[in-house]
Coordinates of C-alpha atoms in Angstrom, one line a residue:
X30 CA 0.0 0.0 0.0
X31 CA 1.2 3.4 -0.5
X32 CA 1.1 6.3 1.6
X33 CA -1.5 8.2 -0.1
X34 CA -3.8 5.6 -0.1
X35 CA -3.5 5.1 3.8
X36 CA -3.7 8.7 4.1
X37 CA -7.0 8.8 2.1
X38 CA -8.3 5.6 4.0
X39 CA -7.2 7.6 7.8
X40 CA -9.2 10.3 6.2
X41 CA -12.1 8.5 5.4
X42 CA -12.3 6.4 8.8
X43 CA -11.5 10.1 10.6
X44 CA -13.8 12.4 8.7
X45 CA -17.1 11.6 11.3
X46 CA -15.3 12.9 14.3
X47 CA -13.1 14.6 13.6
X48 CA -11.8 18.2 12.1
X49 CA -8.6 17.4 9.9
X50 CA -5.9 19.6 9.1
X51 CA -3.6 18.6 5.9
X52 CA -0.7 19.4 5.9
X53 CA 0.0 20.4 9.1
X54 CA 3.0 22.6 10.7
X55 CA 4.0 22.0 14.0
X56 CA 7.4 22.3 16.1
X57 CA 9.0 22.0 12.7
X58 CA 7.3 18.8 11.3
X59 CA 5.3 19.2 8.3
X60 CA 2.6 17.1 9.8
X61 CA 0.7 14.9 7.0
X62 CA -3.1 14.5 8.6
X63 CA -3.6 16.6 11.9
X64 CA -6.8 15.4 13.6
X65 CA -8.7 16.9 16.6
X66 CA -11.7 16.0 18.3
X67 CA -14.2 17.8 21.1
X68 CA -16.8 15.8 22.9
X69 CA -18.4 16.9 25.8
X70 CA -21.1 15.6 28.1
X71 CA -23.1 17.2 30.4
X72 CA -25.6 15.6 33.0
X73 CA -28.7 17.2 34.3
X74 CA -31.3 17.2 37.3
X75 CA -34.4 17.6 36.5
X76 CA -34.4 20.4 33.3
X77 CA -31.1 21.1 31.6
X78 CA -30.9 24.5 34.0
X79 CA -29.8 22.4 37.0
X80 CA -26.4 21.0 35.3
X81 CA -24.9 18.1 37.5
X82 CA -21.5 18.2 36.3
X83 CA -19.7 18.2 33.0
X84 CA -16.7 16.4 30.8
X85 CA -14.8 17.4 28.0
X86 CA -12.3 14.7 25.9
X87 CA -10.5 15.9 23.4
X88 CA -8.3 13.8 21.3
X89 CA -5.4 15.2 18.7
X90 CA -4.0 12.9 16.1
X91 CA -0.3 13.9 14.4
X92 CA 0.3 11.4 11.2
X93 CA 3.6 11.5 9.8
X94 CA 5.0 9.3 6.8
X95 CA 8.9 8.9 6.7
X96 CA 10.7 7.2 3.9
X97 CA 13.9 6.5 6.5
X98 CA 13.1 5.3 10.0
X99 CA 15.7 4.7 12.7
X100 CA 15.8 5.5 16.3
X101 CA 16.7 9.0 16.4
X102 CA 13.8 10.1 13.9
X103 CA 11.3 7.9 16.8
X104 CA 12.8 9.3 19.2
X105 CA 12.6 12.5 18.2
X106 CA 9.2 12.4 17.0
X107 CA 7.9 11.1 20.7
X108 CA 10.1 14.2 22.2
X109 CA 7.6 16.5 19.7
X110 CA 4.5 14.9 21.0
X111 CA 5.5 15.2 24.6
X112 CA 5.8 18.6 23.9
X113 CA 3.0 19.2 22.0
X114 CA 0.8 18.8 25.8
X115 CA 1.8 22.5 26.7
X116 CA 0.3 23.3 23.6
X117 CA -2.5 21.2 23.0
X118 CA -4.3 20.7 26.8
X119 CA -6.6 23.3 27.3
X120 CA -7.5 22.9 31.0
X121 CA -11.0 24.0 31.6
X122 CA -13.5 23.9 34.6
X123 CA -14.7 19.9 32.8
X124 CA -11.6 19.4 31.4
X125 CA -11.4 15.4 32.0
X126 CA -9.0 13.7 29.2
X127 CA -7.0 14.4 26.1
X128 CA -5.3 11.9 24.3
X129 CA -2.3 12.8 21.8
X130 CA -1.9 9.9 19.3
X131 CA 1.3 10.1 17.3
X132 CA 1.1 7.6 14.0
X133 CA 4.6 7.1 12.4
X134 CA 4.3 5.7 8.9
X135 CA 7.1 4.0 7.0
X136 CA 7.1 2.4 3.8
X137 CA 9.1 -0.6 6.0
X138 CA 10.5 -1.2 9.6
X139 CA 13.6 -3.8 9.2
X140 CA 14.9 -2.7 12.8
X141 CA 13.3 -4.2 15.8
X142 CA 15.1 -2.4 18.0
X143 CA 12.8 0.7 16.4
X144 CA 9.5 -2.0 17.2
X145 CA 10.5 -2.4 20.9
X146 CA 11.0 1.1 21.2
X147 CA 7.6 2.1 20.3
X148 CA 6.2 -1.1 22.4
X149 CA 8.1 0.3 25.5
X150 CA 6.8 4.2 25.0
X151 CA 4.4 5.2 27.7
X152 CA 3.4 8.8 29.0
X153 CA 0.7 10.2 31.0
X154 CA 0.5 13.7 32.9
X155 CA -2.2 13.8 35.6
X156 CA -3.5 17.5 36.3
X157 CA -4.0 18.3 40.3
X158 CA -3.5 14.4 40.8
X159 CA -6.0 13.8 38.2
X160 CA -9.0 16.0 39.7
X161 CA -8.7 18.6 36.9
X162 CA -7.8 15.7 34.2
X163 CA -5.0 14.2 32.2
X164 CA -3.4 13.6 29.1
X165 CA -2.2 9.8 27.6
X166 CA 0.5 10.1 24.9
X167 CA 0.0 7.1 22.4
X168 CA 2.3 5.9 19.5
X169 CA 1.3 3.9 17.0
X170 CA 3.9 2.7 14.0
X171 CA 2.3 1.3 10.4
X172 CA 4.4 -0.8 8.0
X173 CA 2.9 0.1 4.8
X174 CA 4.9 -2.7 3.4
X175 CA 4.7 -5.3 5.6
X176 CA 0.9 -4.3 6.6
X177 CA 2.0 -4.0 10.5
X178 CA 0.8 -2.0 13.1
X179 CA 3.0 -1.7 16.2
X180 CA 0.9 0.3 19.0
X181 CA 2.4 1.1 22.3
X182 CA 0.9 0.4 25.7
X183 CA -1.6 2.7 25.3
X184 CA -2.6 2.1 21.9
X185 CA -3.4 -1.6 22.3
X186 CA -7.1 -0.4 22.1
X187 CA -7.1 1.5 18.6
X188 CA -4.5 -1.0 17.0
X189 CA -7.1 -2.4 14.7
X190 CA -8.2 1.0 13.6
X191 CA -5.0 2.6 12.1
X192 CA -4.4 -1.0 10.2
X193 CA -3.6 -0.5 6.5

């Protein structure tokens, strides 16, 4: 498969919720799909005047093809979307969860070291010890060639959706 057609398949799995950005510019990466979603959910007594409480997710999705992976460009990559938090979490009065999901795409990953690496990757930053939220950094690496999706710890749960 080639990278356009993943792209256009991302798009078209995306497009129902969420608002898409391409290309993208960030921290110096030309960004190839940029993806952000807003839900929130409010609960009521009663009428809607007597609100309960509220939530707000939002989720941001960075997709980047490479031709050349190797450690360093992983590495480096994870450094931008640890990063990106300052940037991206709006904390708010509901503010409950974001979720940054980082998809590295290359045409094929012969390094395993570069696999483990993205298996090992974790990060989470808890707001107030987690009363005013938190934020789950995900990675997610796509062999086009091979038709292999390695997710880290965090992605386990969406592996199936960013499979070529």
């Amino acid at each position: 498969m080639l990278f356009q057609e993943y792209m256009e398949l991302m798009k078209k799995r995306l497009m129902n919720n969420f608002d898409m950005t391409v290309p993208f510019e960030y921290a110096g990466y030309s960004i190839d799909l940029f993806a952000e979603s807003h839900l929130r959910t409010e609960r009521y007594f009663a009428s809607k005047k007597v609100k309960v409480y509220g939530m707000e997710n939002d989720e941001f999705c960075f997709m980047k093809h490479f031709d050349m992976i190797t450690e360093d460009i992983v590495d480096a990559y994870i450094e931008m979307l640890i990063a990106s938090i300052d940037d991206m979490v709006k904390l708010r009065e509901d503010h409950m969860s974001t979720i940054i999901t980082g998809i590295i795409v290359a045409d094929s990953v012969d390094d395993k070291n570069i696999e483990n690496v993205v298996k090992r990757f974790r990060h989470q930053k808890s707001y107030a010890f987690g009363l005013k939220g938190w934020v789950d950094v995900r990675l997610i690496l796509v062999d086009l060639h091979g038709k292999i999706v390695v997710p880290s710890k965090k992605a386990v749960k969406v592996e199936t959706f960013y499979r070529p």
